Coordinates of C-alpha atoms and ligand atoms in Angstrom, one line a residue:
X1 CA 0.0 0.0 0.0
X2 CA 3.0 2.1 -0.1
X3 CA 1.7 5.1 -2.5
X4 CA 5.7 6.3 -2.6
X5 CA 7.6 5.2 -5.3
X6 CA 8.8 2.2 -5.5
X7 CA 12.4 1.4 -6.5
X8 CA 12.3 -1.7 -9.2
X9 CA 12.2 -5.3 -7.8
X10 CA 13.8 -6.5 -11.0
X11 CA 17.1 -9.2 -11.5
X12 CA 19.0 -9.9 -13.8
X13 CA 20.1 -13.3 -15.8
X14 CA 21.7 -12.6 -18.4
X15 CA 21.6 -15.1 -21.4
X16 CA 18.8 -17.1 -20.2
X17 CA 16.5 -16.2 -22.7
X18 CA 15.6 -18.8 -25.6
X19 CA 16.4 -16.1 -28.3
X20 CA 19.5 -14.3 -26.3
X21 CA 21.4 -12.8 -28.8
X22 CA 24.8 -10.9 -28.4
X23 CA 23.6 -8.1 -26.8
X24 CA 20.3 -8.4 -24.7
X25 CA 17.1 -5.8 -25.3
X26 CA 17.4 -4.0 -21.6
X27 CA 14.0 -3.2 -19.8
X28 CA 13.5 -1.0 -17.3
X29 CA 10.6 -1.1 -14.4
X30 CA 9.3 1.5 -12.7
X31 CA 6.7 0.4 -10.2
X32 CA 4.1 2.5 -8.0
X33 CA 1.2 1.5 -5.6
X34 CA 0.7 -2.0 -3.5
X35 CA 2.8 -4.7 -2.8
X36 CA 0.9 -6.7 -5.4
X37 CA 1.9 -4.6 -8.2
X38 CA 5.7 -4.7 -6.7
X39 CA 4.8 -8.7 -7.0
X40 CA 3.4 -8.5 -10.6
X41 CA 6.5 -6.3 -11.6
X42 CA 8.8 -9.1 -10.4
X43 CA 6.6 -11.4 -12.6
X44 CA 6.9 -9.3 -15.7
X45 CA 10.5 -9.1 -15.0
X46 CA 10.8 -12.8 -14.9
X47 CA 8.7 -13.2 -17.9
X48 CA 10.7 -10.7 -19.9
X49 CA 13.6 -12.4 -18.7
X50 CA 13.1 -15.4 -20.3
X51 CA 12.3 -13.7 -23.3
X52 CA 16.0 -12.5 -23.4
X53 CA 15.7 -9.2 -21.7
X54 CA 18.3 -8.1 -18.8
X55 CA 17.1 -5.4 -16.3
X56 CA 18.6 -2.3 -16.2
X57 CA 18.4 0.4 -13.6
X58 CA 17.9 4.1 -15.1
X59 CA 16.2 4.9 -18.3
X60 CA 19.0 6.2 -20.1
X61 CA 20.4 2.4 -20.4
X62 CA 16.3 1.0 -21.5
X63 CA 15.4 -0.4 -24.7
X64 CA 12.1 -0.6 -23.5
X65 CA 10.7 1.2 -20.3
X66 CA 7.8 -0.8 -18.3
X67 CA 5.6 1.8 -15.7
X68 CA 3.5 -0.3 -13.4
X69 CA 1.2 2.1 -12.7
X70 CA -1.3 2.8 -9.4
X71 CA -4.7 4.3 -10.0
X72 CA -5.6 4.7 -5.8
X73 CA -4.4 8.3 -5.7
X74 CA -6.0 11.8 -6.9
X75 CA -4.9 12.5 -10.3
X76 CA -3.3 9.2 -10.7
X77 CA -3.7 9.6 -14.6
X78 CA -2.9 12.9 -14.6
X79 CA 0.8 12.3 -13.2
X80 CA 1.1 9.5 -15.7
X81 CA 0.5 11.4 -18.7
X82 CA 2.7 14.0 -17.9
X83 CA 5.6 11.4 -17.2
X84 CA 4.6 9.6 -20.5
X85 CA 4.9 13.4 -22.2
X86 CA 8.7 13.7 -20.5
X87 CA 9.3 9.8 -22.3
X88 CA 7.9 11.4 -25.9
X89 CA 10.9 13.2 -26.3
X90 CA 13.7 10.8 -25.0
X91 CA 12.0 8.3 -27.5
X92 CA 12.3 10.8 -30.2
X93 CA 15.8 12.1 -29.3
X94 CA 16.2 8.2 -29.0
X95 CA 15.1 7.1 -31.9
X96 CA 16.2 10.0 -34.1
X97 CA 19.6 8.8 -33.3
X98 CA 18.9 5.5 -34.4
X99 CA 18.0 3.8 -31.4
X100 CA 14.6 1.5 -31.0
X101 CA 13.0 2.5 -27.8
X102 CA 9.8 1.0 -26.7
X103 CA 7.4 2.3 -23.8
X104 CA 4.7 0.1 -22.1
X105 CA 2.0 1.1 -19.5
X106 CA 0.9 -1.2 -17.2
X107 CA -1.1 -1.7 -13.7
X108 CA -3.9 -0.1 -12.9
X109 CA -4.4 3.3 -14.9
X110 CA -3.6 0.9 -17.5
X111 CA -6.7 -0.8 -17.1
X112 CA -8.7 1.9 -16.2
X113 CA -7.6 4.3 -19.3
X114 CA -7.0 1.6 -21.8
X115 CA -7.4 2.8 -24.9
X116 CA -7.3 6.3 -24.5
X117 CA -3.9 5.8 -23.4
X118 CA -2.6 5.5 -26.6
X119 CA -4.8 8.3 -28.1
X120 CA -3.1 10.6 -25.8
X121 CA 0.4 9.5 -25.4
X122 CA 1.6 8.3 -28.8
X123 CA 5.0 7.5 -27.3
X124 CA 3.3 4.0 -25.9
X125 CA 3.7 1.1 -27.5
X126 CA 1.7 -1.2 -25.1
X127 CA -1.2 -0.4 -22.5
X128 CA -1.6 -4.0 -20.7
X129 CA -3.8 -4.3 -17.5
X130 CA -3.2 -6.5 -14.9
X131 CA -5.2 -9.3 -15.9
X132 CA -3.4 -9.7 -18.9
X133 CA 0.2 -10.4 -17.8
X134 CA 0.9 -13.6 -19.2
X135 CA 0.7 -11.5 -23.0
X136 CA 3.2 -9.5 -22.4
X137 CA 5.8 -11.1 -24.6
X138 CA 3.4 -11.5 -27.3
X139 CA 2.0 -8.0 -27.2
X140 CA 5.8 -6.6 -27.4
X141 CA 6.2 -8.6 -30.2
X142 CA 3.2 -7.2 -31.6
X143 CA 4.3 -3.8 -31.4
X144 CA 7.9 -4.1 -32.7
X145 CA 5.8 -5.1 -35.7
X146 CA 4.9 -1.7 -35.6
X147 CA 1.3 -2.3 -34.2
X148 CA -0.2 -0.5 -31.0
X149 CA -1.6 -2.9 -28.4
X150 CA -3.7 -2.4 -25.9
X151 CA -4.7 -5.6 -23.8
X152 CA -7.1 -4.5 -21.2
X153 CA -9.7 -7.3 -21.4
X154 CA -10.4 -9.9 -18.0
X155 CA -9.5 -12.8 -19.8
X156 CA -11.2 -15.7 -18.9
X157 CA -7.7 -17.8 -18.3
X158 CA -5.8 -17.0 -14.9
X159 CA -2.7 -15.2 -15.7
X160 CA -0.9 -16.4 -12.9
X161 CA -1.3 -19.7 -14.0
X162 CA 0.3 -18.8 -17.7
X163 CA 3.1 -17.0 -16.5
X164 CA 6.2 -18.8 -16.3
X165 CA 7.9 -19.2 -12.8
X166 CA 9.9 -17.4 -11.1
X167 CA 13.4 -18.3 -11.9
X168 CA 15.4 -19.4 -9.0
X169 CA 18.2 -17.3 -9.5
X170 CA 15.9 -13.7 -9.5
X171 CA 14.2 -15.2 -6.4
X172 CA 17.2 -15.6 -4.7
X173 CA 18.6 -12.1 -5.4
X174 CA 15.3 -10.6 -4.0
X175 CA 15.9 -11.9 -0.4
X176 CA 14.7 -14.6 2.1
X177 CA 11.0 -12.6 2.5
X178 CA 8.6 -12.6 -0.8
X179 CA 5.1 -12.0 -1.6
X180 CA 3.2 -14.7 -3.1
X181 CA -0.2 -13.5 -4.6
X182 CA -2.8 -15.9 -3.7
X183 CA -6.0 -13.8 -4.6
X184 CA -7.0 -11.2 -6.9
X185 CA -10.0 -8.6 -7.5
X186 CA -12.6 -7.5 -5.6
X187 CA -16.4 -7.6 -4.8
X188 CA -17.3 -5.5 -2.2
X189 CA -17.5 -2.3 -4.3
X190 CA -16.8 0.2 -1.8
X191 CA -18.1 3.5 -2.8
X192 CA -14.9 5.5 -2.8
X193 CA -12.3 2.8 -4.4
X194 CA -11.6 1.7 -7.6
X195 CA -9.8 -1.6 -7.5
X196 CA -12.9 -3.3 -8.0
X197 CA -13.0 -2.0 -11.7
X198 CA -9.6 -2.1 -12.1
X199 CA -8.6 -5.4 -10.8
X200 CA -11.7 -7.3 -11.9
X201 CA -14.1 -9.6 -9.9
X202 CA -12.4 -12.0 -6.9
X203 CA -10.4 -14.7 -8.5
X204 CA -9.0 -17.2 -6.3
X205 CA -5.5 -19.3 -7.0
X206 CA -5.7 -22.7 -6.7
X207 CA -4.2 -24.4 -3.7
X208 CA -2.0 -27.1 -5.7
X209 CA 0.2 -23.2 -7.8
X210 CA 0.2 -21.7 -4.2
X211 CA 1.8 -24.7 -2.5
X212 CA 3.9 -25.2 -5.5
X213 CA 5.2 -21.7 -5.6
X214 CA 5.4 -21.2 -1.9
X215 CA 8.0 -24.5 -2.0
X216 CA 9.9 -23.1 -5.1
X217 CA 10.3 -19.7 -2.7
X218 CA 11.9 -22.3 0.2
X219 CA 14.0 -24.2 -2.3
X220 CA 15.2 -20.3 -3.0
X221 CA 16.3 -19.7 0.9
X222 CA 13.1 -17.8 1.2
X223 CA 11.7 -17.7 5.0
X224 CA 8.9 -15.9 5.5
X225 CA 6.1 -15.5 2.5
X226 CA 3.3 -12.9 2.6
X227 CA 0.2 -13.8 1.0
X228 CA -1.2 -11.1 -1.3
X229 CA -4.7 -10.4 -2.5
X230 CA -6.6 -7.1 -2.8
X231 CA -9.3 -9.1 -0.2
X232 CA -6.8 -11.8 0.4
X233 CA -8.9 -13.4 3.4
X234 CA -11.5 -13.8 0.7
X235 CA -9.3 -16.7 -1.1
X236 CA -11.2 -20.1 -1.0
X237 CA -10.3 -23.4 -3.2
X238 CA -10.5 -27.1 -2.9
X239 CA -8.2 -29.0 -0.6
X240 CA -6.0 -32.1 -1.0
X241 CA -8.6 -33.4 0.9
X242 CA -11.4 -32.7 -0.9
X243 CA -12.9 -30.2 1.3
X244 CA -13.5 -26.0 0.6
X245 CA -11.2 -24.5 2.3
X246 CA -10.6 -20.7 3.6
X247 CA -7.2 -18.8 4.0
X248 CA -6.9 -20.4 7.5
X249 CA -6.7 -24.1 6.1
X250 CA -4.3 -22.8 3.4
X251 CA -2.3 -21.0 5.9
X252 CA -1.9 -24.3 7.9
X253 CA -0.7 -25.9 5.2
X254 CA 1.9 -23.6 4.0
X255 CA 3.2 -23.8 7.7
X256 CA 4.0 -27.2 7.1
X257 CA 6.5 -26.5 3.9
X258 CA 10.1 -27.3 5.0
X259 CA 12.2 -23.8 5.2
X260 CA 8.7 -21.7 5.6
X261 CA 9.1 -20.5 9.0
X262 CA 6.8 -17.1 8.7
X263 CA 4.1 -16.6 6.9
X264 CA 1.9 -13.1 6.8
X265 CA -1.4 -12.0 4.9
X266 CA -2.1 -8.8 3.0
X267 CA -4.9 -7.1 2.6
X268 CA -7.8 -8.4 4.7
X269 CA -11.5 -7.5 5.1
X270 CA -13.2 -7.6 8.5
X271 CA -16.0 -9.3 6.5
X272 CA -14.1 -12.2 5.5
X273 CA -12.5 -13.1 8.7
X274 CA -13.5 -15.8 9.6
X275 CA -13.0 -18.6 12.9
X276 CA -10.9 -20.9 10.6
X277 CA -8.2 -18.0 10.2
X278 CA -8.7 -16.7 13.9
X279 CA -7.7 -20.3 15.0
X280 CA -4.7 -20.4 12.6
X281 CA -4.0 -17.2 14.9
X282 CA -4.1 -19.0 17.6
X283 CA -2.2 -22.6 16.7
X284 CA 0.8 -21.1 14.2
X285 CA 3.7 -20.1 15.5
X286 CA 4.8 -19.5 11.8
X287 CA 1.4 -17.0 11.5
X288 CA 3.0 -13.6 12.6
X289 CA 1.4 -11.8 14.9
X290 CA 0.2 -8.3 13.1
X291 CA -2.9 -8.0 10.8
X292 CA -3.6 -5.2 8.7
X293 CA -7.4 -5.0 9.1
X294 CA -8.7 -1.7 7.4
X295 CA -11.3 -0.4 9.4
X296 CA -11.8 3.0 6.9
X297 CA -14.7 4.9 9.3
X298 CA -15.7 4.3 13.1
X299 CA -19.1 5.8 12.3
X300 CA -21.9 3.7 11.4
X301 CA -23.3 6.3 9.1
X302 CA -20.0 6.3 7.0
X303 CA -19.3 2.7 7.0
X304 CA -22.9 2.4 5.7
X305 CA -22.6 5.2 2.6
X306 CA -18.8 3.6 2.1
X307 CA -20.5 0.2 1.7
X308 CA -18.6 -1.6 3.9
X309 CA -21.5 -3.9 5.5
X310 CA -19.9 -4.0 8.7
X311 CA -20.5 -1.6 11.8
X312 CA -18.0 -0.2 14.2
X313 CA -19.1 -2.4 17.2
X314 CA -19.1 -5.5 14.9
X315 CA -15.7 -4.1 14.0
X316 CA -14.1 -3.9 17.8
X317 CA -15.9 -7.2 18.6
X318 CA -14.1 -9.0 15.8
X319 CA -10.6 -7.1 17.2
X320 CA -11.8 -8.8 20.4
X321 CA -11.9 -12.4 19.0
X322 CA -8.8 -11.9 17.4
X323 CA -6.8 -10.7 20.5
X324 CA -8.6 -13.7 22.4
X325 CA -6.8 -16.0 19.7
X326 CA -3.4 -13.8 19.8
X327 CA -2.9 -11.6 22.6
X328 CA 0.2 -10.3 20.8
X329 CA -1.0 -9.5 17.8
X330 CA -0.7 -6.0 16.6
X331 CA -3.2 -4.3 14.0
X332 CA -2.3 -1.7 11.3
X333 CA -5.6 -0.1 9.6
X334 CA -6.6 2.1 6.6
X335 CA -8.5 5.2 7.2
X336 CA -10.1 7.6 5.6
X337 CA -11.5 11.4 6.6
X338 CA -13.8 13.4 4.9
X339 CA -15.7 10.7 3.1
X340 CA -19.1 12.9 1.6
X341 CA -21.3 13.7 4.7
X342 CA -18.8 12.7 7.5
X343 CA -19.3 15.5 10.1
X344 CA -17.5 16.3 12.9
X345 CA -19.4 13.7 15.4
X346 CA -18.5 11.0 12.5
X347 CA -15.1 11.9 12.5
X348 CA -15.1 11.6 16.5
X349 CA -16.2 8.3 16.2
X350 CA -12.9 7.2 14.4
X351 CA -10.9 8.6 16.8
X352 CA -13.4 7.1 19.7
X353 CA -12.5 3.8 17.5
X354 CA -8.8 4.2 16.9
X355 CA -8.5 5.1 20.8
X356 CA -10.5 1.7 21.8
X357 CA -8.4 -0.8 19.2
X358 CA -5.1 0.9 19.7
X359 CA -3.5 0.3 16.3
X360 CA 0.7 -0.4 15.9
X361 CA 0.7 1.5 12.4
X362 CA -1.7 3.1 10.2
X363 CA -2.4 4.3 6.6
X364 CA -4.5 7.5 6.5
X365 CA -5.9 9.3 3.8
X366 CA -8.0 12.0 2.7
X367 CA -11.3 10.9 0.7
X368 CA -10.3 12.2 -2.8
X369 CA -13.3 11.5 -5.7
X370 CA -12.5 8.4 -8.1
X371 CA -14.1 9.3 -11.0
X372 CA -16.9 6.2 -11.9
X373 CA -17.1 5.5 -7.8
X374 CA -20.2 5.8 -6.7
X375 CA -18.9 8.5 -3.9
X376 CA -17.5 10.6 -7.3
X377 CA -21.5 11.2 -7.4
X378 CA -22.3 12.1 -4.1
X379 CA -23.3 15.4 -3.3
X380 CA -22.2 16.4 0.1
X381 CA -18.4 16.2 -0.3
X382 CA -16.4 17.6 2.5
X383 CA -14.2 21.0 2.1
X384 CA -10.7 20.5 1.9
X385 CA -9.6 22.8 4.6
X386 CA -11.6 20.2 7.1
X387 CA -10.4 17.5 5.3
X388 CA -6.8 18.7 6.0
X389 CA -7.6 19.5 10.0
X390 CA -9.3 16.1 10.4
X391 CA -6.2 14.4 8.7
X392 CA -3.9 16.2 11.1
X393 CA -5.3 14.6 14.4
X394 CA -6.0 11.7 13.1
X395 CA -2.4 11.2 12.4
X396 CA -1.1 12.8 15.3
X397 CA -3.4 9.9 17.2
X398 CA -1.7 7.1 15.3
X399 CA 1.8 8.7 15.5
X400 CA 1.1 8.5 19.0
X401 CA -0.2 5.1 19.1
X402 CA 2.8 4.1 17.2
X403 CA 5.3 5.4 19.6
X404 CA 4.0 3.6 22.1
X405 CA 3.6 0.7 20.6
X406 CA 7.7 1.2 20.0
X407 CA 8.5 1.7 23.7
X408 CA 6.0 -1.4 25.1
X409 CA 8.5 -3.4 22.6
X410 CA 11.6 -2.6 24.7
X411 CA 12.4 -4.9 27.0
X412 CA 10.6 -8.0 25.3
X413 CA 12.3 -11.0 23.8
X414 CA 11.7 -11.6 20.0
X415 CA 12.9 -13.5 17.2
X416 CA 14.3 -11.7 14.2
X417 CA 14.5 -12.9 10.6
X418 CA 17.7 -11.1 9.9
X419 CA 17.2 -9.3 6.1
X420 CA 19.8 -7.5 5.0
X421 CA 22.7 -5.1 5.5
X422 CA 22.8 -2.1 7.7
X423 CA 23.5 1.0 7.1
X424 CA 26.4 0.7 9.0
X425 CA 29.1 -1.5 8.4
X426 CA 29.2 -4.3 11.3
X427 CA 25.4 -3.6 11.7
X428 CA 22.7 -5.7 10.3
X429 CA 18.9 -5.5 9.8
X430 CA 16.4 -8.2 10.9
X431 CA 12.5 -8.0 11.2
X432 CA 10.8 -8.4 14.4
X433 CA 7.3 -10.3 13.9
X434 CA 5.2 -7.1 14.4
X435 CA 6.8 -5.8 10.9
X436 CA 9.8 -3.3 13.1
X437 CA 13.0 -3.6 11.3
X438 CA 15.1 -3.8 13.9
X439 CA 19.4 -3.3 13.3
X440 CA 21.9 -5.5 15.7
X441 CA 25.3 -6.2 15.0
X442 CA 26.1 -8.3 12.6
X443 CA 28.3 -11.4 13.8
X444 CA 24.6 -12.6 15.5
X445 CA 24.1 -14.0 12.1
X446 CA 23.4 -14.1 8.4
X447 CA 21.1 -12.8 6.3
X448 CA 18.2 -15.9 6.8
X449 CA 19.0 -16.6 10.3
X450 CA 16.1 -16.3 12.6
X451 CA 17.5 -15.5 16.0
X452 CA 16.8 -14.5 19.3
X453 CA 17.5 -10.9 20.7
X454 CA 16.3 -8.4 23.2
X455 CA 14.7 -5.2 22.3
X456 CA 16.6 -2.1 23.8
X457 CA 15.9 0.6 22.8
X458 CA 13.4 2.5 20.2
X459 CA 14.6 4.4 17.2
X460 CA 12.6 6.8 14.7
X461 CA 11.8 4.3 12.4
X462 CA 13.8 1.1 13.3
X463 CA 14.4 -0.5 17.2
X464 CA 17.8 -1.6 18.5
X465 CA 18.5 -4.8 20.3
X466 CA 21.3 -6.8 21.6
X467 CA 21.5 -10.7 21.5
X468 CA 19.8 -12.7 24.3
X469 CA 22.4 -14.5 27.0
Ligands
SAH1 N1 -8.4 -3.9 0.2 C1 -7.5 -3.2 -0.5 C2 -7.5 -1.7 -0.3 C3 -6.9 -1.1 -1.5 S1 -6.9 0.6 -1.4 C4 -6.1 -3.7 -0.4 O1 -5.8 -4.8 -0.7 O2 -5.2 -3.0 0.1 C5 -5.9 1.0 0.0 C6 -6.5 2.0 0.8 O3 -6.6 3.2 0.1 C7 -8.0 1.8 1.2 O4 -8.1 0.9 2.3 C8 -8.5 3.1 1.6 O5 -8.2 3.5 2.9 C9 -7.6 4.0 0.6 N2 -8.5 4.6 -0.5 C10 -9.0 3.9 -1.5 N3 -9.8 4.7 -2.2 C11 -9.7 6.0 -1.7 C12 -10.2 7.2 -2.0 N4 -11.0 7.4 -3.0 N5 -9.9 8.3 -1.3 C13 -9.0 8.1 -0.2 N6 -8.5 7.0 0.2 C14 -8.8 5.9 -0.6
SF4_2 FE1 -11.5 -1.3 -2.4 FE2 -13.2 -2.0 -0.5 FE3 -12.4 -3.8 -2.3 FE4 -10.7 -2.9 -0.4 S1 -12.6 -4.0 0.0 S2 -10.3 -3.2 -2.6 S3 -11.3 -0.8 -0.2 S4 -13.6 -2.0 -2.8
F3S3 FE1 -3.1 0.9 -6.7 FE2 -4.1 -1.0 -8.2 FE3 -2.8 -1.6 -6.0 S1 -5.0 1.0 -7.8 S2 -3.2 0.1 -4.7 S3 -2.0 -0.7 -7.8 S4 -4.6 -2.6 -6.8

């Protein structure tokens, strides 16, 4: 859900394509919104990869240029089209000059511009949405023939399913924790978002690809997995053993995969929370202890005009099943202020909320219109200026909430899947189970050892901790 820029999750093999000639087209990825488009960039990368393409980091050095785009903020196509007028003139200095550069759009303001993409930004070669992955070698193809290719239809094939997998090299330069998509789309058509139009209806991955690529990630060195899906508690499919089952079956039986020794779940709906997955909570040492669990409004009214079909109390009631499960378990939500109508008792009823749950982290947002949402329509929108102010406390609320969420850590014993690097030479950077990167130094271990420390101290965005006795 980061909105920030992302930098590009891409590897490089060079000269494993099937048509690898001398010297290799070079693609560059740029990737913006959630961790499921950073996933689906990896994909592409892989798939391109195969197709004799290396990875490159900076324009300058791209044949072809791959933006994976995000349509959740305000003028999400706006920014893209003026970034796609800046690649216009490199590809015609480019190509003036010889060279053969290509530009493709992809993501979400792919799928929700399609067409029109094209119309207004000649420079692209390829608008491709994000059902459509799997035809992204073939649609390049197609437009080095010179043709312009838009692929923005829901096919009725899954695209995970026809994309190649991952090669084991590019999952082993991306560390020991990946995301695994395991769900996609959505059907709850809240009335301020778009993903359900430009991620299609709830599609499901079958249990036998999931298990299959959660075991390819382990052969890989990868430790801890987070499942992905837009309502990823949603996912259902048919069992080994014949039975329906829900994320909390799945999540039992990815515990079991040698080498998997954390596993964590992105994005969930209150909704779809159900006692299977509360007693996975409860039994799995390898389920983390920290759920994102949006919340959006803690006022009836909202929740109902957002369309969430759950109230505020059914909300803290669910938090209270949960906690009964995990008593450690930290929650991160979404809000939003200023949804159309929300006055200032509405608003104090998502503080009233945030105050009773006591959230670890938080993503907050202003209610900006999506154009073809049903709040786009509505005809009480809220004035900017309150929008701002409301923003302002709610964020000073979590800020606090956060902090001492921080401090309550010191003291504790945890164990930390060590990640990467620090900053610092002799330092090194491991991830506590509520999400805190947390830096030690670095003989306790290597990057993939899970081990044992004591938290010391809290920093601004990363805690300290010295090795346990
Ligand atoms: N269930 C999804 C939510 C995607 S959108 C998931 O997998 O992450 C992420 C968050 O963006 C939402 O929870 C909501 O808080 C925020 N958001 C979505 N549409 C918005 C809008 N029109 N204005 C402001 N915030 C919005
Ligand atoms: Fe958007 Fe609501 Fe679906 Fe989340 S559950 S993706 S906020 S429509
Ligand atoms: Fe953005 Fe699409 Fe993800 S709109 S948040 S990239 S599902």
């Amino acid at each position: 859900m980061t909105q920030a820029f992302l930098p590009p999750q891409i590897t490089t093999e060079a000269g494993s394509g099937p048509d690898t000639v001398a010297q290799p087209r070079k693609v560059f990825v740029k990737t913006y919104g959630c961790q499921m488009n950073v996933y689906d960039s990896e994909r592409m990368s892989d798939a391109l990869t195969r197709d004799g393409y290396q990875a490159v980091d900076s324009v300058e050095a791209a044949d072809l240029i791959l933006i994976n785009t995000c349509h959740i903020r305000e003028k999400a196509a706006e920014k893209v089209y003026s970034q796609l007028g800046r690649l216009a003139k490199l590809k015609s200095q480019r190509n003036a000059a010889g060279g053969d550069l290509m530009v493709a759009v992809a993501g979400c303001v792919a799928q929700a511009e399609g067409q029109e993409i094209i119309r207004r930004a000649p420079v692209v070669d390829v608008v491709i949405g994000p059902q459509t992955y799997h035809r992204l070698p073939d649609a390049l193809a197609r437009a080095r023939q010179g043709e312009s290719v838009v692929e923005t239809e829901f096919p009725a094939e899954d695209k995970f399913d026809n994309l190649p997998a991952a090669p084991e090299k590019a999952i082993r330069t991306r560390g020991v924790a990946a995301f695994l998509t395991v769900q996609e789309g959505c059907d709850k058509f809240c009335t301020f978002c778009v993903v359900p139009y430009t991620r299609g209806a709830e599609v499901s991955r079958p249990v036998g690809r999931i298990i299959e690529e959660a075991e390819r990630l382990s052969g890989a060195g990868v430790r801890e997995i987070t499942l992905l899906g837009q309502n990823v508690n949603a996912w259902h499919g048919k069992g080994a053993d014949g039975r329906e089952w829900g994320l909390g079956e799945l999540v039992r039986r990815l515990a079991t995969i040698d080498g998997i020794d954390r596993i964590r779940y992105t994005t969930s709906h209150p909704r779809d929370m159900d006692d299977a997955l509360i007693a996975a909570h409860r039994d799995l040492p390898e389920l983390m202890p920290y759920l994102h669990l949006p919340v959006q409004s803690g006022s009836d009214r909202i929740l109902k005009a957002m369309n969430r079909r759950h109230t505020a109390a059914e909300y803290i009631r669910l938090v209270e099943r949960i906690r009964a499960a995990r008593p450690d378990i930290a929650l991160s939500g979404d809000f939003i202020v200023g949804f159309p109508g929300e006055t200032d008792e509405d608003f104090e009823d998502t503080m009233r909320l945030i105050r009773e749950v006591k959230y670890a982290a938080a993503y907050t947002f202003k209610y900006s219109i999506r154009p073809g949402t049903p709040g786009a329509d509505m005809d009480n929108q809220v004035d900017e200026a309150v929008k701002s102010e409301r923003l302002l406390q709610l964020q000073e609320l979590i800020s606090q909430q956060t902090r001492a969420f921080g401090k309550e850590c010191v003291g504790k014993t945890v164990e930390l899947l060590l990640e990467k690097p620090g900053r610092n030479t002799g330092q090194i950077v491991g991830r506590s189970p509520w999400l805190q990167p947390v830096i030690v130094d670095a003989k306790l271990g290597e990057i993939g050892d899970i081990v044992t420390v004591r938290i010391t101290q809290p920093g601004t965005t990363s805690l300290f901790a010295e090795p346990v006795e």
